[in-house]
PDB file of C-alpha atoms in Angstrom:
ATOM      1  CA  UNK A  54     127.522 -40.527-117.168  1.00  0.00           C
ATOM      2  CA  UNK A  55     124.910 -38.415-118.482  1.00  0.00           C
ATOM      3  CA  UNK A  56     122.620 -36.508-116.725  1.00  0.00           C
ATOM      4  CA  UNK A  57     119.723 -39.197-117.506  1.00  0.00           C
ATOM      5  CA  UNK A  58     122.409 -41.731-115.760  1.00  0.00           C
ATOM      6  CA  UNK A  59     122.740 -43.678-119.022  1.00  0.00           C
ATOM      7  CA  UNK A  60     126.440 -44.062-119.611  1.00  0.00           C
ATOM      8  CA  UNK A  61     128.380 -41.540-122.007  1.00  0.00           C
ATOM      9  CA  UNK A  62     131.176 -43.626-124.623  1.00  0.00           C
ATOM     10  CA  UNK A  63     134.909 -42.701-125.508  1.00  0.00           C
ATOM     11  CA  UNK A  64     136.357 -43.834-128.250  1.00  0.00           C
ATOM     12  CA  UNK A  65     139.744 -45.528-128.636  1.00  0.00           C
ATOM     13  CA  UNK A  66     140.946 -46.411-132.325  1.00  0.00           C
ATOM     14  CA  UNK A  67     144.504 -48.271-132.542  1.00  0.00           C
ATOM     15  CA  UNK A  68     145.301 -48.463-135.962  1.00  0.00           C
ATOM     16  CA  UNK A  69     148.208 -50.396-137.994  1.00  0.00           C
ATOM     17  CA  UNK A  70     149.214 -49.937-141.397  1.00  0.00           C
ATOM     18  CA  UNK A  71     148.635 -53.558-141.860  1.00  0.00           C
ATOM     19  CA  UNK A  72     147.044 -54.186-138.797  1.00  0.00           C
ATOM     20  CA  UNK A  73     145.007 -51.495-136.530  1.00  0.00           C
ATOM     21  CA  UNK A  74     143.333 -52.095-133.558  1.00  0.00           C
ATOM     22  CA  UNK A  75     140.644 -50.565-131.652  1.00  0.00           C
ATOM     23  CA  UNK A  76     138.855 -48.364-129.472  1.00  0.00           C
ATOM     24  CA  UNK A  77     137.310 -48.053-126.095  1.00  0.00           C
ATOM     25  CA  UNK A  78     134.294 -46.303-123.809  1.00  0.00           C
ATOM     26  CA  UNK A  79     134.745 -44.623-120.458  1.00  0.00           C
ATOM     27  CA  UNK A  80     132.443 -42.902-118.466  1.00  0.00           C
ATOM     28  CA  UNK A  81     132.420 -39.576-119.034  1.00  0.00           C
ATOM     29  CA  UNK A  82     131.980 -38.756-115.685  1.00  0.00           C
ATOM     30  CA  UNK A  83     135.828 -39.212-114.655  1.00  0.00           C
ATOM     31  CA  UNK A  84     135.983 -35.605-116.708  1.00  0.00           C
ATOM     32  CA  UNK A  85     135.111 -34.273-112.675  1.00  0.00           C
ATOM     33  CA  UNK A  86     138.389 -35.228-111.918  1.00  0.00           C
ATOM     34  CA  UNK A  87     140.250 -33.968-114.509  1.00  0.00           C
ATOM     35  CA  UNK A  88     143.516 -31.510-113.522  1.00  0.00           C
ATOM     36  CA  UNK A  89     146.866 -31.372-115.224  1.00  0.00           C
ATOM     37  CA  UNK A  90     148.974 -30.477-113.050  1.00  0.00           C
ATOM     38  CA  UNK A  91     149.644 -33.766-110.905  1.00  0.00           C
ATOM     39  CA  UNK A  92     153.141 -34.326-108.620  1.00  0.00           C
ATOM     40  CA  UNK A  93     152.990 -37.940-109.573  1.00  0.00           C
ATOM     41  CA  UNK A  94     153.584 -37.155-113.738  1.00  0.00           C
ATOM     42  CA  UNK A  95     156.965 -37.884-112.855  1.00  0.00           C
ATOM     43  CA  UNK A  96     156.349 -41.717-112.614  1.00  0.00           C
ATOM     44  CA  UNK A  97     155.021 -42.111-115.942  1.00  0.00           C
ATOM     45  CA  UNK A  98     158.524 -40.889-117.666  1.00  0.00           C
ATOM     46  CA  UNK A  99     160.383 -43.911-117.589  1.00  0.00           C
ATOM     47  CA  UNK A 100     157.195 -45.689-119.476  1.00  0.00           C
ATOM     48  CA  UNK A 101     158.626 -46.333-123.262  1.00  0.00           C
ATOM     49  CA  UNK A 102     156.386 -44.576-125.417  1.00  0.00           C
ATOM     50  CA  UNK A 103     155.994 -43.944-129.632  1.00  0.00           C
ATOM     51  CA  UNK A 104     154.077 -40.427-129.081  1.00  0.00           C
ATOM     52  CA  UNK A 105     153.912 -40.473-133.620  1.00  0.00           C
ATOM     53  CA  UNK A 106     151.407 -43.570-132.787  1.00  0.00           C
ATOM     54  CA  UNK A 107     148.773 -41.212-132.353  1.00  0.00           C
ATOM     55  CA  UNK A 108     146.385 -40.531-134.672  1.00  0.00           C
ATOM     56  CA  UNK A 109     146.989 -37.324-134.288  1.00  0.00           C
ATOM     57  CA  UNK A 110     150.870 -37.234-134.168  1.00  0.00           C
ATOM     58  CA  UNK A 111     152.358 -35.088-137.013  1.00  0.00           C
ATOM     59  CA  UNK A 112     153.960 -38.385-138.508  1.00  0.00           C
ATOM     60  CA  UNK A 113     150.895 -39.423-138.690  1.00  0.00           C
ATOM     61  CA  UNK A 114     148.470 -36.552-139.977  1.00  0.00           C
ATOM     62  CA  UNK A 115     146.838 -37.952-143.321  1.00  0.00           C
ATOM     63  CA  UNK A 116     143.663 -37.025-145.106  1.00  0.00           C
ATOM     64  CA  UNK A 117     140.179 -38.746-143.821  1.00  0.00           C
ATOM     65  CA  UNK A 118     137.370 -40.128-146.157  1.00  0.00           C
ATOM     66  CA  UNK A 119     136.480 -37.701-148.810  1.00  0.00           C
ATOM     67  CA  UNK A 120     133.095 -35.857-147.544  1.00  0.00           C
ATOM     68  CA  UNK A 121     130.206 -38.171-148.772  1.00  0.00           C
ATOM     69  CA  UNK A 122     132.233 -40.518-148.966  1.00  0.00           C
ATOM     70  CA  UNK A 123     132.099 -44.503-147.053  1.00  0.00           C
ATOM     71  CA  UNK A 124     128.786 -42.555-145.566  1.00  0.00           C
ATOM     72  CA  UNK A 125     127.086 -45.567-144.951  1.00  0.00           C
ATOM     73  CA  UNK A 126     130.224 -47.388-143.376  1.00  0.00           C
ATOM     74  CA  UNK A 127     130.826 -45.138-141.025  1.00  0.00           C
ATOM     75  CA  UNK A 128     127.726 -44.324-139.934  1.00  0.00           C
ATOM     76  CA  UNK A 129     127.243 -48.049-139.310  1.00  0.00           C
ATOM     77  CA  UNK A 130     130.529 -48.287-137.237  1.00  0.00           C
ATOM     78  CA  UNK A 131     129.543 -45.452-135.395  1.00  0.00           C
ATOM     79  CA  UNK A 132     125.800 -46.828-134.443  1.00  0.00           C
ATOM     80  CA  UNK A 133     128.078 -50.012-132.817  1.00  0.00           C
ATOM     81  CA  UNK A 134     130.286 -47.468-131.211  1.00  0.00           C
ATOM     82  CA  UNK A 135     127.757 -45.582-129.697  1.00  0.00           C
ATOM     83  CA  UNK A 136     124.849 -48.755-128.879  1.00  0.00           C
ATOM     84  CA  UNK A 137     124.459 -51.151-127.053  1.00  0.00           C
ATOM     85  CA  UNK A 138     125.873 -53.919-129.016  1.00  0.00           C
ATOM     86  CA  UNK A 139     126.940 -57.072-126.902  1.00  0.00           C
ATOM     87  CA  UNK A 140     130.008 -57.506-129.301  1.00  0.00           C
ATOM     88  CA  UNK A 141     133.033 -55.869-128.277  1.00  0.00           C
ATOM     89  CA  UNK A 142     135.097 -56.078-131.473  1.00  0.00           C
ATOM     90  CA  UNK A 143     134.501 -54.995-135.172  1.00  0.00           C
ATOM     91  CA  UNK A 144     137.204 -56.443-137.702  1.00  0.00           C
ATOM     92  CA  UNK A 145     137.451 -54.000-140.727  1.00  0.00           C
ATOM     93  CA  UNK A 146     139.345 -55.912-142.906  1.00  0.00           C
ATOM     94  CA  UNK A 147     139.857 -56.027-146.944  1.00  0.00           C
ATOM     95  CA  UNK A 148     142.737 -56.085-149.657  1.00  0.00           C
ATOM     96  CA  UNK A 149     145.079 -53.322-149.770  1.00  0.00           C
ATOM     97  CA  UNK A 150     144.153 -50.109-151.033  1.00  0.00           C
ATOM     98  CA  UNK A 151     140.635 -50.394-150.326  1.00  0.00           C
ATOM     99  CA  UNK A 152     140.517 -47.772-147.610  1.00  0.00           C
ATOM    100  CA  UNK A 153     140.860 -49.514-144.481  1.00  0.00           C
ATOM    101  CA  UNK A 154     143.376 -47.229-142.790  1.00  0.00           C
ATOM    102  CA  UNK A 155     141.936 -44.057-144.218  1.00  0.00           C
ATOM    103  CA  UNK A 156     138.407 -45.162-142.990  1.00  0.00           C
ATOM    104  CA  UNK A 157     140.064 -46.061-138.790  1.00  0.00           C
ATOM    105  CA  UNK A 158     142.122 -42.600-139.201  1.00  0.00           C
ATOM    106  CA  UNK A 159     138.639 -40.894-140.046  1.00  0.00           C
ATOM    107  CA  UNK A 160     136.758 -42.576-136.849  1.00  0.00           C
ATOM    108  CA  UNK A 161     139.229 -41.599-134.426  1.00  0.00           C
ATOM    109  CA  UNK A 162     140.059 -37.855-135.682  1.00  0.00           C
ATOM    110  CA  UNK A 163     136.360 -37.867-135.759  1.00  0.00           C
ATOM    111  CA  UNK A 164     136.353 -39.147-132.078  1.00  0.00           C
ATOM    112  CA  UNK A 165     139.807 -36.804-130.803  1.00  0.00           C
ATOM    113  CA  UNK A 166     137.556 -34.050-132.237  1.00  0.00           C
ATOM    114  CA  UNK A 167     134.674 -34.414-129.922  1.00  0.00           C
ATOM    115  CA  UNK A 168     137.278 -34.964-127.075  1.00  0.00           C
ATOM    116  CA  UNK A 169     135.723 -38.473-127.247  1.00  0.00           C
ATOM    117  CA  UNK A 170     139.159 -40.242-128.130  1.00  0.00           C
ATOM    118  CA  UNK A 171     140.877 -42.493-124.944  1.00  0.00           C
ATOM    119  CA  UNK A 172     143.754 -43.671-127.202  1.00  0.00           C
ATOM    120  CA  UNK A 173     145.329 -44.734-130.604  1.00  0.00           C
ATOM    121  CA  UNK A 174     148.301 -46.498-131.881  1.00  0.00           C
ATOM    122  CA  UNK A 175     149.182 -46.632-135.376  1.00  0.00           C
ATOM    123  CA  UNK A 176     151.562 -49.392-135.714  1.00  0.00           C
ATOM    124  CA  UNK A 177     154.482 -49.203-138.842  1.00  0.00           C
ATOM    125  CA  UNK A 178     156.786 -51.465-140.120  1.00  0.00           C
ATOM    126  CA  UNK A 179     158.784 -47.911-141.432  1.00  0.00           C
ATOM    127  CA  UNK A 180     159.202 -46.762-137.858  1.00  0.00           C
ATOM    128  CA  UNK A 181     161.861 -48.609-136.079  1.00  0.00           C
ATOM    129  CA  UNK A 182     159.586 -48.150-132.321  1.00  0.00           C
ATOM    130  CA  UNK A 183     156.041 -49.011-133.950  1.00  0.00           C
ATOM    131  CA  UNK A 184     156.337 -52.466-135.669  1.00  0.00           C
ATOM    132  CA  UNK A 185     155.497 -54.413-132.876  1.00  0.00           C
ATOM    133  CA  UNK A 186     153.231 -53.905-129.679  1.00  0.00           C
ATOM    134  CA  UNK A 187     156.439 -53.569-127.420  1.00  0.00           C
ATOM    135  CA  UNK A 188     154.801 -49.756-126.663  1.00  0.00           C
ATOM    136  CA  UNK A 189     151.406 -49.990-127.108  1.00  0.00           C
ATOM    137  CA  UNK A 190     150.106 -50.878-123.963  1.00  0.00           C
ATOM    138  CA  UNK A 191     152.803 -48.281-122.163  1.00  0.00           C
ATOM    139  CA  UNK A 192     151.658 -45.590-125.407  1.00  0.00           C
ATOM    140  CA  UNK A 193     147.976 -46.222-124.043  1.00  0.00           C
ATOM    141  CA  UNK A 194     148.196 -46.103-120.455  1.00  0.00           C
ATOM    142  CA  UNK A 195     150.413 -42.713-120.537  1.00  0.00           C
ATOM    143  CA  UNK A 196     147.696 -41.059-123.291  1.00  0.00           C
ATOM    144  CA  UNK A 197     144.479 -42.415-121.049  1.00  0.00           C
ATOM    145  CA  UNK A 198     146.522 -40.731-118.008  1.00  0.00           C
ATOM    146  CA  UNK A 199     147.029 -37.074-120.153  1.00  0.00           C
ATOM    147  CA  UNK A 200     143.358 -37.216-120.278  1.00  0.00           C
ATOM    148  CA  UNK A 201     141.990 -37.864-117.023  1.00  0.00           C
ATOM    149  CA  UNK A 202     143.304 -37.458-113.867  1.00  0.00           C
ATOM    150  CA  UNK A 203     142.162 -40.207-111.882  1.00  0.00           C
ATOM    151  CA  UNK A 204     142.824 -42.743-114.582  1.00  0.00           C
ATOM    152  CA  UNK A 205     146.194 -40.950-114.158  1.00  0.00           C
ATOM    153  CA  UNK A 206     146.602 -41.840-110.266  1.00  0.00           C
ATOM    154  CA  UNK A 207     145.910 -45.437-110.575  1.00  0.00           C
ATOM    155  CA  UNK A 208     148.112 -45.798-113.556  1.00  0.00           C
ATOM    156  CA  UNK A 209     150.988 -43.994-112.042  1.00  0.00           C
ATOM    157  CA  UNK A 210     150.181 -46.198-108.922  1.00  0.00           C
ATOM    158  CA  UNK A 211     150.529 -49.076-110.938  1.00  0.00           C
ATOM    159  CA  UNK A 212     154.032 -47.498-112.440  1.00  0.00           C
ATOM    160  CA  UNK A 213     154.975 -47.118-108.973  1.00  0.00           C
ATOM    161  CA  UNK A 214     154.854 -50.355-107.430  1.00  0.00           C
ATOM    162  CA  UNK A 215     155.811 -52.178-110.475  1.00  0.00           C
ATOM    163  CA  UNK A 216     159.039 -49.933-111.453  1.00  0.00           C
ATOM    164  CA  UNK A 217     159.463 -52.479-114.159  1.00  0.00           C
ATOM    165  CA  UNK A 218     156.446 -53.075-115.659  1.00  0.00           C
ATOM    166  CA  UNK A 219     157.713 -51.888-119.322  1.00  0.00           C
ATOM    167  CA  UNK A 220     159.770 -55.604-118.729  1.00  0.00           C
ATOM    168  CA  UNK A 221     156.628 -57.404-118.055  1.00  0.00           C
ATOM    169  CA  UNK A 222     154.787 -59.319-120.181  1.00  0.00           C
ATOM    170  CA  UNK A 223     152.049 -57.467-122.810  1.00  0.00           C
ATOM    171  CA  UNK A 224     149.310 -59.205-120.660  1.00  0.00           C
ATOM    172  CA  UNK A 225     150.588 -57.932-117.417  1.00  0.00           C
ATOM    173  CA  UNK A 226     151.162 -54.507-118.820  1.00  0.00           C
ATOM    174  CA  UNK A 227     147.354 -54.633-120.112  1.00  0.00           C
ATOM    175  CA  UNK A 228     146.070 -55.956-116.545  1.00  0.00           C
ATOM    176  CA  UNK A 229     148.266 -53.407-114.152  1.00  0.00           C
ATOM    177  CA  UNK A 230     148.328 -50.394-116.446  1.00  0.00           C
ATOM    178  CA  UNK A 231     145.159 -49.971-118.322  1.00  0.00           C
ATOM    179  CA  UNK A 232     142.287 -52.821-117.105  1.00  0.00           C
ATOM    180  CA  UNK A 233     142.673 -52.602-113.576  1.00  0.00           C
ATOM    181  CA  UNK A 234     143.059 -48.425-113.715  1.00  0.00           C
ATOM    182  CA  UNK A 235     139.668 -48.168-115.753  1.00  0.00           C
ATOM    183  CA  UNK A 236     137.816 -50.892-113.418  1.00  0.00           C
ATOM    184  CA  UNK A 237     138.739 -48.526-110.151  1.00  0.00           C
ATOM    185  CA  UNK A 238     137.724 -45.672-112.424  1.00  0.00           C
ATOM    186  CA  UNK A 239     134.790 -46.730-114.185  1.00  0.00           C
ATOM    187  CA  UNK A 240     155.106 -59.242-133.485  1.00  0.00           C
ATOM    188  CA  UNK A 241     152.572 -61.677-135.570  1.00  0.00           C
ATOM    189  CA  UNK A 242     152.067 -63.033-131.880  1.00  0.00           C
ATOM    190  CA  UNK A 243     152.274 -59.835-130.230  1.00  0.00           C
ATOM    191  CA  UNK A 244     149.059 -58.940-132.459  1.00  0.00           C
ATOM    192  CA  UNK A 245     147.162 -62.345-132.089  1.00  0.00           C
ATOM    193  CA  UNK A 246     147.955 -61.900-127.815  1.00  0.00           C
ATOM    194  CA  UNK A 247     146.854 -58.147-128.197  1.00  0.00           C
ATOM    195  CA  UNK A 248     143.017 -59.083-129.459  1.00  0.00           C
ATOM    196  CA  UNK A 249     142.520 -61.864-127.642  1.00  0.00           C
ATOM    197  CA  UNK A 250     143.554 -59.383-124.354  1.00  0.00           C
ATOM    198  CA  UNK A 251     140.946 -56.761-125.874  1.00  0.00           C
ATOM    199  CA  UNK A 252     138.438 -59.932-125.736  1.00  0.00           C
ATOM    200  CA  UNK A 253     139.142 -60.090-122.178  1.00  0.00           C
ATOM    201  CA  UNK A 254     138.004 -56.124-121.136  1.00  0.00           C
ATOM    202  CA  UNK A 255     134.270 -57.203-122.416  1.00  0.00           C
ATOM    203  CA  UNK A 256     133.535 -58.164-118.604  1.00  0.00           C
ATOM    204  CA  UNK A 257     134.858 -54.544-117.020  1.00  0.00           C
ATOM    205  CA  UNK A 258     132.731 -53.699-114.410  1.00  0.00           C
ATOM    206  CA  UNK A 259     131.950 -50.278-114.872  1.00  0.00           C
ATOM    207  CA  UNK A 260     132.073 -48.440-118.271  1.00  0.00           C
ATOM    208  CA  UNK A 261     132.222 -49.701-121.994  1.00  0.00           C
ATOM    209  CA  UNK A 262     135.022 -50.940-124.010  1.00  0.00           C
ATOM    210  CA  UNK A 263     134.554 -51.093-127.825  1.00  0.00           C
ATOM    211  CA  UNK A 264     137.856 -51.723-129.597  1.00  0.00           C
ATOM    212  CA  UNK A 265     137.756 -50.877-133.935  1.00  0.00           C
ATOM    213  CA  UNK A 266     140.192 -53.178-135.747  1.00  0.00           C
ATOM    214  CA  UNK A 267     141.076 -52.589-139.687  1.00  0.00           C
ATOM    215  CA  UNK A 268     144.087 -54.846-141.482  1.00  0.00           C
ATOM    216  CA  UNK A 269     144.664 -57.222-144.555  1.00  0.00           C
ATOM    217  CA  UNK A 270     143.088 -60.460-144.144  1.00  0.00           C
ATOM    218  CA  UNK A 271     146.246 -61.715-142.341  1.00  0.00           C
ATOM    219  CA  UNK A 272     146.814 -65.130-140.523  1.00  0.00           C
ATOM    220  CA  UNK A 273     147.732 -63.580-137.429  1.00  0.00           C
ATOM    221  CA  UNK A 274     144.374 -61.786-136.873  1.00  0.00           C
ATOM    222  CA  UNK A 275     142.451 -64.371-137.475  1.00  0.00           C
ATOM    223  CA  UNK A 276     144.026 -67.140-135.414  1.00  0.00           C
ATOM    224  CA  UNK A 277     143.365 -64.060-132.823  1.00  0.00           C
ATOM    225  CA  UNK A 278     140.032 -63.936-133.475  1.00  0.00           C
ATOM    226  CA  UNK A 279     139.349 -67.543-133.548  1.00  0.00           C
ATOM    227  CA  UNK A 280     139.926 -67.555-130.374  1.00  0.00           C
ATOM    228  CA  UNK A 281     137.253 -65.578-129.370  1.00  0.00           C
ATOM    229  CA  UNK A 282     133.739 -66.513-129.198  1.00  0.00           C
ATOM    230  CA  UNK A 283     131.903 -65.879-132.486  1.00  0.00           C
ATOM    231  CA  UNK A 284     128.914 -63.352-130.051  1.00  0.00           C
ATOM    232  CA  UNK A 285     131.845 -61.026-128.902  1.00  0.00           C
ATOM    233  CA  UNK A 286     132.758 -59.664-132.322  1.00  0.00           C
ATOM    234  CA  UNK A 287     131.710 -58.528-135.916  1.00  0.00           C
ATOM    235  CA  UNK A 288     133.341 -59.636-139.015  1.00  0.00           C
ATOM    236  CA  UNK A 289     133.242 -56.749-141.656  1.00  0.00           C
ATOM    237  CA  UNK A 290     134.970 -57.306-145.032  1.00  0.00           C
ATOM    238  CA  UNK A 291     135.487 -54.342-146.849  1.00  0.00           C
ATOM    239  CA  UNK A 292     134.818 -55.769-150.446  1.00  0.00           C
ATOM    240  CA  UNK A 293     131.534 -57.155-149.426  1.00  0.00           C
ATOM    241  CA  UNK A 294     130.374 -53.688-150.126  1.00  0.00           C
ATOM    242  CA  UNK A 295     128.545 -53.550-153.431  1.00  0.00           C
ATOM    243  CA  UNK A 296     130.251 -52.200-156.070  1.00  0.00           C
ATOM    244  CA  UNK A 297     128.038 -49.790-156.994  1.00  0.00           C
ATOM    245  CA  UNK A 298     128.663 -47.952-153.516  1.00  0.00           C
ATOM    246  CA  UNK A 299     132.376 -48.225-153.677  1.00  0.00           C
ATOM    247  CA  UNK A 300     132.426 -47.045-157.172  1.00  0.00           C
ATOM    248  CA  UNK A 301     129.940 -44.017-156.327  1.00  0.00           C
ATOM    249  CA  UNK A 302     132.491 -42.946-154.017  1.00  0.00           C
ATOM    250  CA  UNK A 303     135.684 -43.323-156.198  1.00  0.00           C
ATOM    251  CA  UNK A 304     133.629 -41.420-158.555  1.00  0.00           C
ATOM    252  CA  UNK A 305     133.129 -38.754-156.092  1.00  0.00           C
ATOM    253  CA  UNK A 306     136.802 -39.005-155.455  1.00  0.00           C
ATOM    254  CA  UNK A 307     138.227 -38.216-158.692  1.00  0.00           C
ATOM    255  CA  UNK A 308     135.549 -35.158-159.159  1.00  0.00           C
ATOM    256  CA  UNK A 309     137.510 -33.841-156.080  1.00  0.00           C
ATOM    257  CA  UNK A 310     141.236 -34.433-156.805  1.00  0.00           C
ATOM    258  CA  UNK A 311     140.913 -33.752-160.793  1.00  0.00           C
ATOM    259  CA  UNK A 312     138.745 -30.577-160.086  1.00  0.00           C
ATOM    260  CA  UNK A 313     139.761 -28.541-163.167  1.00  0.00           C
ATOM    261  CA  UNK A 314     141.240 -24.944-163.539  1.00  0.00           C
ATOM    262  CA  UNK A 315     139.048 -22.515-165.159  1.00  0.00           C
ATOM    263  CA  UNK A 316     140.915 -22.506-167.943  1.00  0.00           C
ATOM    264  CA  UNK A 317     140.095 -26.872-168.407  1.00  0.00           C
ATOM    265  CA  UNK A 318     136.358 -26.390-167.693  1.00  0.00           C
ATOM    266  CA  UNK A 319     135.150 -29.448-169.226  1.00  0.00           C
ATOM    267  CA  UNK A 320     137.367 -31.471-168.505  1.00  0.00           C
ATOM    268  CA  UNK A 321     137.855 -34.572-167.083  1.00  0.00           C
ATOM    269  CA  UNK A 322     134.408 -35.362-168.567  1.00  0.00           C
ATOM    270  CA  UNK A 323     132.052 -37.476-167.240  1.00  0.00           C
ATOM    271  CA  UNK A 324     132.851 -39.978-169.429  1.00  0.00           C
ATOM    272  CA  UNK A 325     136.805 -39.560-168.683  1.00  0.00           C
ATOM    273  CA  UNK A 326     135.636 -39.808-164.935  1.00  0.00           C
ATOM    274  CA  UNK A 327     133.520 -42.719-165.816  1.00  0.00           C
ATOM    275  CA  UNK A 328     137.001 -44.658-167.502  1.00  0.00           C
ATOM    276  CA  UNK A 329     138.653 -43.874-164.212  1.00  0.00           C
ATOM    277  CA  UNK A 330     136.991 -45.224-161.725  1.00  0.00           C
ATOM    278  CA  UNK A 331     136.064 -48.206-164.133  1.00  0.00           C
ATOM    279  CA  UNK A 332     140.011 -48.753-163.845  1.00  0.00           C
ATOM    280  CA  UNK A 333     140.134 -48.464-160.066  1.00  0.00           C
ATOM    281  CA  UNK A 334     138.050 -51.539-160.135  1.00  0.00           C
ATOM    282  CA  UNK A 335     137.432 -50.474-156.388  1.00  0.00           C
ATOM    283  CA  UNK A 336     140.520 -50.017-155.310  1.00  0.00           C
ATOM    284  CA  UNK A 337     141.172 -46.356-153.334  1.00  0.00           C
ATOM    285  CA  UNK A 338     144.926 -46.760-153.677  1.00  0.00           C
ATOM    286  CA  UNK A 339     145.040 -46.761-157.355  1.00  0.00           C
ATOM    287  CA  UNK A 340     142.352 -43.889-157.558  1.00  0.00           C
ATOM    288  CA  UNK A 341     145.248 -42.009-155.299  1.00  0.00           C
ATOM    289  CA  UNK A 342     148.133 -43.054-157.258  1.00  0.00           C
ATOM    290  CA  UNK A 343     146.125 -42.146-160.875  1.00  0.00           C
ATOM    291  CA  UNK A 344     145.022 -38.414-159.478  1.00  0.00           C
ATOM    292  CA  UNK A 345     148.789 -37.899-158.588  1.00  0.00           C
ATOM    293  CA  UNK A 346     150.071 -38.576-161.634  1.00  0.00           C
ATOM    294  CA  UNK A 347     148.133 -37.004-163.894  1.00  0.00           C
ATOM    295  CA  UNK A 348     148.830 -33.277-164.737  1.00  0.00           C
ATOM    296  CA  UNK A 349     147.406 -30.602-165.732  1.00  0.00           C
TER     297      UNK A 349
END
């Protein structure tokens, strides 16, 4: 809490490459508590974890939005983040390549930065132990409990009595290791069950849970979604930005990457730049892929 006893948000961003999901606000007041050394660490070792699921993993260290770039985006996820905001979910979805990961991995290494991150998973289909949620619940609870040490005593609590709770279902994991913990405190299936759990942390007692989504506009996420009262989250489709914005920052893009030697001072030229980002037709990815290709 802060000191004028309005409560203080964390942020946690679980991200997919395909499908991401979300983030979440604790008080800030557990940080009291906080103290590494604990006897009961032992308990959480037997939880199967992917530690590369972080956003902040090595595996999964990537560049963030281009400075100036997806300003107004963020800022508007952010304002959510931070407010009041009844609805507990925002959906960041578009076609690929239009900078839905890179725009979640900015939030939450925004977030981590300001020590303001509870947790992230970046699912994979390339990783054999991040293509489904099988760990993300377990990947959660043992990152919320490196952070805070009373979040750490009821999970390992939790761990304790239920010695096989990696077994249990993703809704009892969700429940025993991460809902009930921050309440004392404060497949294609597998992701339609995982939102509609998120849905269910909107009536926590104390603190504030905001969960960030970004994917493709995939079945699975929406069948999730439809079961969820239209008041409890935000829709926002990525190519419902006007084109003018997304093209101002492609623009800005390509001045970065194909910033020219000394030796190639005029060039590209605004009109080159101009032709390039007219070929991106909005698309980040191919912006990417053209920069890397072209030489000097």
């Amino acid at each position: 809490m802060t000191s004028d006893g309005h409560p203080s948000n964390k942020f946690w961003n679980h991200r997919r490459i395909g499908n991401e999901v979300g983030q979440q606000n604790v008080h800030d007041d557990l940080h009291v508590y906080q103290n590494p050394s604990d006897a009961s660490s032992h308990l959480l070792t037997p939880l199967p974890t992917a530690p590369q699921a972080a956003c902040y993993a090595y595996d999964s260290r990537h560049d963030g939005c281009l400075e100036g770039t997806r300003a107004d985006l963020l800022k508007e996820i952010e304002i959510w983040a931070e407010g009041t905001d009844e609805r507990a979910i925002v959906w960041l979805n578009g076609w690929a390549g239009t900078g839905r990961s890179t725009t979640a991995r900015t939030l939450a290494l925004r977030y981590h930065e300001q020590n303001r991150l509870s947790a992230s998973f970046l699912f994979s289909r390339d990783q054999e132990d991040r293509p489904h949620a099988g760990k993300v619940f377990t990947s959660i609870a043992t990152q919320l409990a490196e952070q805070n040490a009373l979040l750490k005593k009821y999970i390992c609590e939790a761990v304790a009595e239920y010695r096989d709770i990696a077994h249990h279902s993703l809704r009892d994991q969700w429940i025993r290791l991460i809902l009930r913990p921050l309440n004392e405190c404060v497949d294609e299936n597998d992701v339609r069950g995982v939102i509609q759990l998120f849905a269910e942390a909107k009536g926590l007692g104390k603190g504030r849970l905001r969960h960030f989504l970004t994917n493709r506009q995939e079945t699975s996420i929406r069948l999730g979604l439809g079961e969820i009262p239209g008041d409890q989250y935000h829709d926002s489709v990525l190519q419902s930005i006007s084109s003018s914005m997304v093209d101002q920052d492609i623009l800005i893009y390509f001045g970065h990457a194909l910033k020219a030697p000394s030796s190639l001072a005029q060039w590209p030229s605004e009109a080159e730049l101009a032709r390039l980002v007219e070929q991106a037709e909005g698309l980040f990815i191919w912006a990417a892929t053209a920069c890397r290709f072209i030489k000097f």
